[in-house]
Coordinates of C-alpha atoms and ligand atoms in Angstrom, one line a residue:
M31 CA 15.8 -63.7 -43.4
P32 CA 12.5 -65.6 -43.7
K33 CA 9.9 -63.1 -44.9
W34 CA 7.4 -64.1 -42.2
L35 CA 9.6 -62.7 -39.5
D36 CA 9.0 -59.1 -40.7
N37 CA 5.7 -58.9 -39.0
A38 CA 6.0 -61.8 -36.5
V39 CA 4.5 -61.3 -33.1
F40 CA 5.4 -64.2 -30.9
Y41 CA 3.6 -65.8 -28.0
E42 CA 5.7 -67.8 -25.6
I43 CA 4.1 -71.0 -24.4
Y44 CA 5.4 -72.7 -21.3
P45 CA 3.8 -76.0 -22.2
Q46 CA 3.3 -77.5 -18.7
S47 CA 1.3 -74.4 -17.6
F48 CA -0.9 -73.6 -20.6
Q49 CA -3.7 -76.1 -21.0
D50 CA -4.2 -79.6 -19.7
T51 CA -6.6 -81.8 -21.6
N52 CA -6.2 -85.2 -19.9
A53 CA -6.6 -84.1 -16.3
D54 CA -3.1 -85.1 -15.1
G55 CA -2.5 -81.5 -13.9
I56 CA 0.1 -80.8 -16.6
G57 CA -0.4 -78.9 -19.8
D58 CA 0.0 -80.8 -23.1
F59 CA 0.2 -80.5 -26.9
Q60 CA -3.5 -81.1 -27.4
G61 CA -4.1 -78.2 -25.0
I62 CA -1.9 -76.0 -27.1
I63 CA -3.8 -77.1 -30.2
R64 CA -7.1 -76.3 -28.5
R65 CA -5.9 -72.8 -27.7
L66 CA -4.5 -71.9 -31.1
D67 CA -7.7 -70.0 -32.0
Y68 CA -7.2 -67.9 -28.9
I69 CA -3.6 -67.0 -29.9
Q70 CA -4.8 -66.2 -33.4
E71 CA -7.6 -64.0 -32.1
L72 CA -5.1 -62.1 -30.0
G73 CA -3.2 -61.4 -33.2
C74 CA -0.1 -63.4 -32.6
N75 CA 1.2 -65.2 -35.7
A76 CA 4.0 -67.2 -34.1
V77 CA 4.7 -69.2 -31.0
W78 CA 7.8 -70.3 -29.1
I79 CA 7.3 -73.5 -27.1
N80 CA 9.7 -74.2 -24.2
P81 CA 11.5 -77.5 -24.4
C82 CA 9.1 -80.3 -24.8
F83 CA 11.3 -83.3 -25.2
L84 CA 11.9 -86.4 -23.1
S85 CA 13.4 -85.1 -19.8
P86 CA 13.5 -85.8 -16.1
F87 CA 12.4 -82.2 -15.8
G88 CA 15.0 -81.1 -13.2
D89 CA 15.2 -77.8 -15.1
A90 CA 11.7 -77.7 -16.6
G91 CA 12.9 -79.6 -19.7
Y92 CA 16.1 -77.7 -20.3
D93 CA 17.7 -81.0 -19.2
V94 CA 17.0 -83.0 -22.4
A95 CA 17.2 -86.8 -22.2
D96 CA 16.4 -87.5 -25.8
Y97 CA 16.2 -84.7 -28.4
Y98 CA 14.1 -86.9 -30.8
T99 CA 11.2 -87.8 -28.5
A100 CA 8.5 -85.6 -27.3
A101 CA 8.0 -85.7 -23.5
P102 CA 5.2 -88.3 -23.0
R103 CA 3.5 -86.0 -20.5
Y104 CA 2.9 -83.6 -23.3
G105 CA 2.0 -86.2 -25.9
T106 CA 3.7 -87.9 -28.8
N107 CA 5.8 -86.8 -31.8
E108 CA 2.6 -87.2 -33.8
D109 CA 0.7 -84.8 -31.5
L110 CA 3.6 -82.3 -32.1
R111 CA 3.3 -82.8 -35.9
E112 CA -0.5 -82.2 -35.6
L113 CA 0.3 -79.0 -33.6
F114 CA 2.5 -77.8 -36.5
T115 CA -0.2 -78.5 -39.0
E116 CA -3.0 -76.9 -36.9
A117 CA -0.8 -73.8 -36.3
H118 CA 0.0 -73.4 -40.0
K119 CA -3.7 -73.6 -40.9
R120 CA -4.1 -70.5 -38.8
G121 CA -1.1 -68.7 -40.2
I122 CA 0.9 -69.3 -37.0
H123 CA 4.6 -70.3 -37.2
V124 CA 6.1 -72.5 -34.5
L125 CA 9.6 -72.3 -32.9
L126 CA 10.8 -75.1 -30.7
D127 CA 13.4 -74.6 -28.1
L128 CA 16.8 -76.0 -28.9
V129 CA 19.1 -76.7 -26.0
P130 CA 22.5 -77.4 -27.7
G131 CA 24.8 -76.6 -24.7
H132 CA 24.0 -79.4 -22.4
T133 CA 21.9 -82.4 -21.8
S134 CA 20.5 -84.2 -18.8
V135 CA 22.8 -86.7 -17.1
E136 CA 20.1 -89.2 -18.1
H137 CA 20.9 -88.7 -21.8
K138 CA 22.3 -91.9 -23.5
W139 CA 25.2 -89.8 -24.8
F140 CA 26.2 -88.9 -21.3
R141 CA 25.8 -92.4 -19.9
E142 CA 28.1 -93.7 -22.6
S143 CA 30.6 -90.9 -22.1
M144 CA 30.9 -91.9 -18.4
K145 CA 32.3 -95.3 -19.4
A146 CA 36.0 -95.9 -18.9
G147 CA 36.5 -97.5 -22.3
K148 CA 36.7 -95.2 -25.4
N149 CA 33.5 -95.1 -27.4
E150 CA 31.6 -92.9 -29.8
Y151 CA 30.6 -90.6 -27.0
T152 CA 33.9 -90.3 -25.1
D153 CA 34.4 -86.7 -26.4
R154 CA 30.7 -85.6 -26.6
Y155 CA 31.0 -83.8 -23.2
I156 CA 33.8 -81.7 -21.7
W157 CA 35.8 -84.1 -19.4
T158 CA 39.1 -83.3 -17.8
D159 CA 41.6 -86.1 -17.8
N160 CA 41.7 -86.9 -14.1
V161 CA 39.0 -86.8 -11.5
W162 CA 40.7 -84.2 -9.3
E163 CA 41.2 -81.6 -12.1
S164 CA 38.4 -79.1 -12.5
P165 CA 37.6 -77.3 -15.7
E166 CA 38.4 -73.6 -15.3
N167 CA 35.5 -71.2 -14.7
M168 CA 32.9 -73.9 -14.7
G169 CA 31.3 -76.2 -12.1
C170 CA 31.9 -79.9 -12.5
L171 CA 30.8 -83.3 -11.4
R172 CA 33.4 -85.7 -10.1
G173 CA 33.4 -89.2 -8.7
I174 CA 30.4 -90.2 -10.7
S175 CA 31.9 -92.5 -13.3
P176 CA 34.4 -95.3 -13.9
R177 CA 36.0 -92.9 -16.3
D178 CA 38.8 -91.0 -14.6
G179 CA 37.9 -87.3 -15.1
A180 CA 35.6 -84.6 -14.0
V181 CA 32.8 -83.3 -16.3
A182 CA 32.1 -79.6 -16.8
L183 CA 28.6 -78.3 -16.0
N184 CA 26.7 -75.7 -18.0
F185 CA 24.0 -74.8 -15.6
F186 CA 22.5 -77.0 -12.8
S187 CA 24.5 -80.0 -11.5
M188 CA 22.6 -82.4 -13.7
Q189 CA 23.3 -80.5 -16.9
P190 CA 26.8 -81.5 -18.2
A191 CA 28.3 -79.4 -21.0
L192 CA 28.4 -80.7 -24.5
N193 CA 31.8 -80.5 -26.1
Y194 CA 32.1 -77.9 -28.9
G195 CA 35.8 -77.3 -28.2
Y196 CA 37.9 -74.5 -26.7
Y197 CA 38.8 -71.3 -28.6
K198 CA 42.0 -71.0 -26.5
I199 CA 43.5 -74.2 -25.4
T200 CA 45.4 -74.2 -22.1
R201 CA 45.1 -77.8 -20.9
P202 CA 45.8 -81.1 -22.7
W203 CA 42.2 -82.4 -22.4
Q204 CA 40.8 -79.3 -24.0
Q205 CA 40.0 -79.9 -27.7
S206 CA 39.7 -77.5 -30.7
P207 CA 36.3 -77.0 -32.3
E208 CA 37.9 -78.6 -35.4
D209 CA 38.8 -81.8 -33.5
E210 CA 36.8 -84.9 -34.2
G211 CA 34.8 -85.0 -30.9
P212 CA 33.5 -81.4 -31.1
R213 CA 32.7 -81.8 -34.8
A214 CA 30.7 -84.9 -34.0
T215 CA 28.8 -82.9 -31.3
L216 CA 27.9 -80.3 -33.9
D217 CA 26.9 -82.9 -36.4
A218 CA 24.7 -84.5 -33.9
M219 CA 23.0 -81.2 -33.2
L220 CA 22.5 -80.6 -36.9
D221 CA 20.7 -83.9 -37.1
V222 CA 18.3 -82.8 -34.3
I223 CA 17.6 -79.5 -36.1
R224 CA 17.0 -81.4 -39.4
F225 CA 14.7 -83.8 -37.7
W226 CA 12.3 -81.2 -36.3
L227 CA 12.4 -78.9 -39.3
S228 CA 11.6 -81.8 -41.6
M229 CA 8.6 -82.6 -39.4
G230 CA 7.2 -79.1 -39.9
C231 CA 8.6 -76.8 -37.2
D232 CA 9.5 -73.4 -38.4
G233 CA 12.7 -72.8 -36.5
F234 CA 14.2 -72.6 -33.0
R235 CA 14.8 -70.3 -30.1
V236 CA 18.3 -71.4 -29.0
D237 CA 19.2 -71.7 -25.4
M238 CA 22.4 -70.2 -24.2
A239 CA 23.5 -69.9 -27.8
G240 CA 26.5 -67.6 -27.0
S241 CA 28.4 -70.0 -24.8
L242 CA 29.0 -73.2 -26.8
V243 CA 32.7 -72.9 -27.4
K244 CA 34.6 -72.4 -24.2
N245 CA 37.5 -70.0 -23.4
D246 CA 36.1 -67.8 -26.0
E247 CA 35.8 -64.3 -24.5
E248 CA 35.1 -62.4 -27.7
G249 CA 32.8 -65.1 -28.9
K250 CA 34.8 -65.7 -32.1
G251 CA 34.8 -69.5 -31.8
T252 CA 31.1 -69.6 -31.1
I253 CA 30.3 -67.3 -34.0
A254 CA 32.3 -69.5 -36.3
L255 CA 30.4 -72.5 -35.0
W256 CA 27.0 -70.8 -35.7
N257 CA 28.3 -69.9 -39.1
K258 CA 28.5 -73.6 -39.9
V259 CA 24.9 -74.0 -38.8
R260 CA 24.0 -71.0 -41.0
A261 CA 25.6 -72.6 -44.0
F262 CA 23.7 -75.8 -43.4
L263 CA 20.4 -73.9 -43.0
D264 CA 20.9 -71.7 -46.0
R265 CA 21.4 -74.9 -48.0
D266 CA 18.6 -77.1 -46.6
F267 CA 16.2 -74.9 -44.6
P268 CA 16.4 -71.3 -45.8
E269 CA 13.0 -70.5 -44.4
A270 CA 13.8 -71.6 -40.8
A271 CA 13.9 -68.9 -38.2
F272 CA 16.6 -68.8 -35.6
V273 CA 16.4 -66.6 -32.5
S274 CA 19.2 -66.7 -30.0
E275 CA 19.3 -66.4 -26.3
W276 CA 22.6 -64.6 -26.4
G277 CA 22.0 -60.9 -25.5
E278 CA 24.7 -59.5 -27.7
P279 CA 23.1 -59.0 -31.2
D280 CA 26.4 -57.7 -32.7
K281 CA 27.7 -61.3 -32.1
S282 CA 24.7 -63.4 -32.6
L283 CA 23.7 -61.8 -35.9
L284 CA 27.2 -62.2 -37.2
G285 CA 26.8 -65.9 -36.3
G286 CA 23.8 -66.0 -38.6
F287 CA 20.9 -65.7 -36.2
H288 CA 18.0 -63.7 -37.5
M289 CA 17.2 -62.1 -34.2
D290 CA 18.6 -62.0 -30.7
F291 CA 16.8 -61.5 -27.3
L292 CA 17.3 -58.7 -24.9
L293 CA 17.9 -60.5 -21.6
H294 CA 17.3 -59.6 -18.0
F295 CA 21.0 -60.1 -17.2
G296 CA 24.0 -58.7 -18.9
P297 CA 24.7 -55.2 -20.3
S298 CA 21.3 -54.3 -21.9
H299 CA 19.6 -52.3 -19.1
Y300 CA 16.4 -54.1 -20.0
N301 CA 15.5 -54.4 -16.3
D302 CA 15.5 -50.6 -16.1
L303 CA 12.2 -50.7 -18.1
F304 CA 10.0 -52.9 -16.0
R305 CA 12.0 -54.8 -13.3
C306 CA 14.1 -52.7 -11.0
D307 CA 13.3 -50.6 -7.9
H308 CA 12.1 -47.7 -10.0
P309 CA 11.1 -49.0 -13.4
F310 CA 10.7 -46.5 -16.2
F311 CA 7.2 -47.7 -16.9
S312 CA 5.9 -47.1 -13.4
S313 CA 3.7 -44.1 -12.9
E314 CA 5.8 -43.0 -9.9
G315 CA 8.0 -41.4 -12.5
K316 CA 11.3 -42.1 -10.9
G317 CA 12.7 -44.3 -13.7
D318 CA 15.5 -43.7 -16.1
V319 CA 15.4 -45.0 -19.6
S320 CA 18.5 -43.3 -20.9
A321 CA 21.1 -46.1 -20.2
F322 CA 18.7 -48.6 -21.9
V323 CA 18.4 -46.4 -25.0
E324 CA 22.1 -45.8 -25.2
K325 CA 22.9 -49.5 -25.2
Y326 CA 20.0 -50.2 -27.6
R327 CA 21.3 -47.5 -30.0
D328 CA 24.8 -48.9 -29.7
N329 CA 23.6 -52.4 -30.6
Y330 CA 21.5 -51.0 -33.4
E331 CA 24.5 -49.3 -34.9
K332 CA 26.7 -52.3 -34.5
T333 CA 24.2 -54.5 -36.3
D334 CA 24.0 -52.1 -39.3
K335 CA 20.6 -50.8 -38.2
K336 CA 19.2 -54.3 -38.6
G337 CA 18.0 -53.7 -35.1
L338 CA 16.8 -57.2 -34.8
I339 CA 16.7 -57.3 -31.0
C340 CA 13.6 -59.0 -29.6
I341 CA 12.2 -57.4 -26.5
P342 CA 10.1 -59.8 -24.5
S343 CA 7.3 -58.8 -22.1
G344 CA 8.8 -61.4 -19.9
N345 CA 9.7 -65.1 -20.0
H346 CA 9.9 -68.2 -17.8
D347 CA 13.1 -66.9 -16.2
M348 CA 12.1 -63.5 -15.0
D349 CA 9.5 -61.9 -12.8
R350 CA 6.1 -61.3 -14.3
L351 CA 5.5 -57.8 -15.7
A352 CA 2.6 -57.4 -13.2
R353 CA 5.0 -57.8 -10.2
R354 CA 5.8 -54.1 -10.5
L355 CA 3.3 -52.6 -12.9
N356 CA -0.4 -52.1 -12.6
P357 CA -2.8 -52.8 -15.5
D358 CA -2.6 -49.2 -16.8
E359 CA 1.1 -49.1 -16.6
M360 CA 1.2 -52.4 -18.4
K361 CA -0.8 -50.9 -21.2
I362 CA 1.8 -48.3 -21.7
A363 CA 4.5 -50.9 -21.4
F364 CA 2.9 -52.9 -24.2
S365 CA 2.6 -49.8 -26.4
F366 CA 6.4 -49.7 -26.1
L367 CA 6.9 -53.5 -26.6
L368 CA 4.6 -53.6 -29.7
S369 CA 6.2 -50.6 -31.4
M370 CA 9.9 -51.5 -31.2
P371 CA 12.0 -53.1 -34.0
G372 CA 12.6 -56.9 -33.8
A373 CA 9.8 -59.3 -33.1
P374 CA 8.0 -58.8 -29.9
F375 CA 7.6 -61.8 -27.6
L376 CA 4.6 -62.0 -25.3
Y377 CA 4.9 -64.4 -22.4
Y378 CA 1.7 -66.4 -21.9
G379 CA -0.6 -64.7 -19.6
D380 CA 1.1 -61.3 -19.7
E381 CA -1.6 -60.1 -22.1
I382 CA -4.0 -60.3 -19.1
G383 CA -1.5 -59.2 -16.5
M384 CA -1.1 -62.5 -14.8
R385 CA 0.7 -62.0 -11.5
Y386 CA 3.9 -63.4 -10.1
V387 CA 2.7 -65.9 -7.5
E388 CA 4.6 -65.2 -4.3
G389 CA 6.0 -67.8 -1.9
L390 CA 5.8 -70.9 -4.1
T391 CA 8.1 -73.8 -3.3
S392 CA 10.4 -74.4 -6.3
V393 CA 9.0 -76.8 -8.9
E394 CA 11.1 -78.5 -11.6
G395 CA 14.2 -76.3 -10.9
G396 CA 12.2 -73.1 -11.1
Y397 CA 13.3 -71.6 -7.7
N398 CA 12.5 -67.8 -7.9
R399 CA 11.3 -68.4 -11.4
T400 CA 8.4 -70.6 -10.2
G401 CA 6.1 -67.7 -9.5
S402 CA 6.2 -66.7 -13.2
R403 CA 5.3 -70.2 -14.3
S404 CA 1.9 -70.8 -12.8
P405 CA -1.0 -72.1 -14.9
M406 CA -2.8 -70.0 -17.4
Q407 CA -6.0 -68.4 -16.1
W408 CA -8.6 -68.9 -18.7
D409 CA -12.0 -68.6 -17.0
H410 CA -14.0 -68.7 -13.8
T411 CA -14.3 -72.5 -13.7
A412 CA -12.2 -74.9 -11.5
N413 CA -8.4 -74.3 -11.8
G414 CA -9.2 -71.3 -14.0
G415 CA -10.0 -73.6 -16.9
F416 CA -6.5 -74.9 -17.0
S417 CA -7.2 -78.4 -15.9
S418 CA -10.0 -80.6 -14.7
A419 CA -7.6 -82.4 -12.3
P420 CA -8.2 -81.9 -8.5
S421 CA -6.4 -78.7 -7.6
E422 CA -3.8 -80.5 -5.4
K423 CA -2.8 -82.5 -8.5
L424 CA -1.7 -79.5 -10.5
Y425 CA 2.0 -79.8 -11.0
V426 CA 2.5 -76.2 -9.9
K427 CA 0.0 -74.1 -7.8
M428 CA -2.3 -71.6 -9.5
D429 CA -2.5 -68.0 -8.4
D430 CA -5.3 -68.4 -5.9
A431 CA -6.2 -64.7 -5.5
A432 CA -9.9 -64.1 -5.6
D433 CA -9.4 -61.3 -8.1
R434 CA -6.9 -63.1 -10.3
P435 CA -7.2 -61.9 -13.9
T436 CA -8.8 -64.3 -16.5
V437 CA -9.1 -64.3 -20.2
E438 CA -12.8 -64.7 -19.9
A439 CA -13.3 -61.6 -17.8
Q440 CA -10.9 -59.5 -19.8
M441 CA -12.5 -60.5 -23.1
A442 CA -15.8 -59.3 -21.7
D443 CA -14.4 -55.9 -20.6
E444 CA -13.5 -53.7 -23.5
N445 CA -11.2 -51.6 -21.3
S446 CA -9.1 -54.5 -20.2
L447 CA -5.4 -55.0 -20.8
Y448 CA -6.3 -57.9 -23.1
H449 CA -8.2 -55.6 -25.4
E450 CA -5.4 -53.0 -25.4
V451 CA -2.8 -55.6 -26.3
R452 CA -5.0 -56.9 -29.1
K453 CA -5.5 -53.4 -30.4
L454 CA -1.8 -52.7 -30.3
I455 CA -0.9 -55.9 -32.1
A456 CA -3.5 -55.2 -34.9
L457 CA -2.0 -51.7 -35.2
R458 CA 1.5 -53.1 -35.6
Q459 CA 0.2 -55.5 -38.2
A460 CA -1.3 -52.6 -40.1
H461 CA 1.8 -50.4 -40.3
A462 CA 5.1 -51.6 -41.7
A463 CA 6.9 -48.8 -39.9
L464 CA 6.0 -50.4 -36.6
Q465 CA 7.2 -53.9 -37.5
S466 CA 10.5 -55.8 -37.1
N467 CA 12.5 -54.2 -39.9
G468 CA 11.3 -50.6 -39.7
E469 CA 13.9 -48.1 -38.7
I470 CA 14.1 -46.4 -35.3
E471 CA 15.4 -43.1 -34.4
F472 CA 15.2 -41.9 -30.8
V473 CA 13.8 -38.4 -30.5
Y474 CA 13.7 -37.9 -26.8
A475 CA 15.3 -40.2 -24.1
A476 CA 16.9 -38.0 -21.5
E477 CA 18.5 -39.0 -18.2
N478 CA 16.0 -39.3 -15.3
A479 CA 13.3 -37.7 -17.5
Y480 CA 10.0 -38.4 -19.2
P481 CA 8.6 -39.0 -21.8
L482 CA 10.3 -41.5 -24.2
S483 CA 9.9 -40.7 -27.8
Y484 CA 11.1 -42.4 -31.0
L485 CA 10.3 -42.3 -34.7
R486 CA 9.7 -45.5 -36.6
S487 CA 9.8 -45.5 -40.3
A488 CA 9.5 -47.9 -43.3
A489 CA 8.5 -47.5 -46.9
G490 CA 7.8 -43.8 -46.7
E491 CA 5.7 -44.0 -43.6
R492 CA 6.8 -42.3 -40.4
I493 CA 5.2 -42.9 -37.0
L494 CA 6.2 -40.9 -34.0
V495 CA 5.7 -42.8 -30.7
I496 CA 5.5 -40.8 -27.5
L497 CA 5.2 -42.6 -24.2
N498 CA 4.8 -41.0 -20.8
P499 CA 4.2 -43.6 -18.1
S500 CA 4.7 -41.0 -15.4
A501 CA 1.8 -39.5 -13.5
K502 CA 3.2 -36.1 -14.2
A503 CA 2.8 -34.2 -17.4
A504 CA 5.9 -34.0 -19.5
G505 CA 7.2 -32.4 -22.6
F506 CA 10.1 -32.1 -25.1
E507 CA 11.3 -29.9 -27.9
S508 CA 11.3 -31.2 -31.4
E509 CA 11.2 -29.9 -34.9
L510 CA 9.0 -32.8 -36.0
P511 CA 5.7 -31.7 -37.5
E512 CA 2.2 -32.5 -36.1
G513 CA 0.5 -35.5 -37.6
E514 CA -2.5 -37.8 -37.4
L515 CA -3.1 -39.6 -34.2
I516 CA -3.4 -43.3 -34.9
Y517 CA -3.3 -44.6 -31.3
S518 CA -3.9 -42.9 -28.0
F519 CA -4.1 -44.2 -24.5
G520 CA -4.7 -41.7 -21.8
S521 CA -5.0 -38.3 -23.6
P522 CA -3.4 -37.2 -26.8
A523 CA 0.0 -35.4 -26.9
K524 CA -0.2 -32.0 -28.5
K525 CA 2.3 -29.8 -30.2
E526 CA 2.5 -26.1 -29.0
G527 CA 5.1 -24.1 -30.9
S528 CA 8.1 -26.4 -31.0
T529 CA 7.1 -28.2 -27.8
W530 CA 5.3 -31.5 -27.6
K531 CA 3.1 -31.4 -24.5
V532 CA 2.6 -34.9 -23.2
P533 CA -0.2 -35.8 -20.7
P534 CA 0.5 -38.0 -17.7
C535 CA 0.1 -41.8 -18.1
S536 CA -0.3 -41.7 -21.8
A537 CA 0.9 -43.4 -25.0
N538 CA 0.5 -41.9 -28.4
Y539 CA 1.3 -43.0 -31.9
I540 CA 1.3 -40.2 -34.5
R541 CA 1.6 -40.7 -38.2
L542 CA 3.7 -37.8 -39.6
Ligands
LIG192 C1 18.1 -70.5 -20.2 C2 16.7 -71.0 -20.0 O1 15.8 -70.0 -20.4 C3 16.5 -71.4 -18.6 O2 15.2 -71.6 -18.2 C4 17.3 -72.6 -18.3 O3 17.3 -72.9 -17.0 C5 18.8 -72.3 -18.7 N1 19.0 -71.6 -19.9 C6 19.6 -73.6 -18.8 O4 19.2 -74.3 -19.9
LIG193 CA1 -2.0 -83.2 -19.4

């Protein structure tokens, strides 16, 4: 694993909404460069940038039309190279977003694959062998090509699935991952990876990494495929970091990923924390963290205590943290996010508690996700400092609430969420036990109960974390000794006899 991942704290940048520098109402690379100092000052030492390649933007760039060309609306490949250089000057590593599962229908590969005559791209996508036959368990497009066949879809209707083969073959048009077509698809993707890593990017977040090989329930085919990528990386780019959107770390780490994301869908119970009717981190105190912890522990064991599961504050696909939590609740949520194993990922604007903007019309395939993708709120100037374009030209509407949070206001207020997040990041950076590779042992995580407590340890240092988001005092029995308070929000937890007494709405880190 690249050494820099040990203490990486990521900042996710949704490029279209971060900083516009040429007044077209869309964020751009120069805008990201301009804000690198901000990211550094917050304490983040890595960024993940959502897809920024040529695209019709039917799915915000997850519909790639050319993997080798930066989207002109963001700038040029040279701007992107400059971004890598400027980031590196500040000790910031950059992950791009690799979308290996599908392309846009506008991609040249796809246009060629639609042709009736056989050519280099005939097997690049999953096509059935007659227009009336549908691929099982997948949507498809039919009647769009002179080629007689229907093409499988991975996500939206304009995102045809690239062909990496089938693990179990049940129809004549399905190919094995070892067949020529699927192998050529993988080779083409390796070329893309090589291109950007050679230009200076430090790795990739990989979109839908777990579903490349089809009919592959246990993921064996997809794991084998990623192992080929791993062999290539070990040989040519051993320092490149790969983080998967997979949600099953026992599989993705076997595939050679360094870290995997916890997702807001699937079996992780991640939503129990911040995004359900009664989130654990709400002060109403009706949450239940136990199923999350059980699943987490399970994954942790299955991955040999590598524990490299990245827990994001949010992302461009889910509701903003602030949709259900108030600023104090978010402070406690961040004291959790920034003290767990695996690299934390902060979604842009979550550090100031940017809100989910209700009632927006879908933009660029966002649908319900659009409200989490509004422009960054920097300051009190027009468009929150995001853009000097007329407001109606912004590609997506801003939060227009009079009291919308801004970076400027929160920097000026030492009790703000921004300052708490900054403090927590600095603390994480100062203690190996709190970082990615430190061990975790859950001390208290009972059903329908508060607080949550766990012990982090590394290199002889042990830090007990006690979090009580609830407005009621709580307590638990533990043999662990008292120690030195190194972080406290709310009031300190205290040990009386064998009981830890935990004040309402508090977060404490205690060095044992
Ligand atoms: C997951 C991405 O995060 C999401 O934004 C996208 O729409 C789908 N994958 C399809 O690529
Ligand atoms: Ca712009």
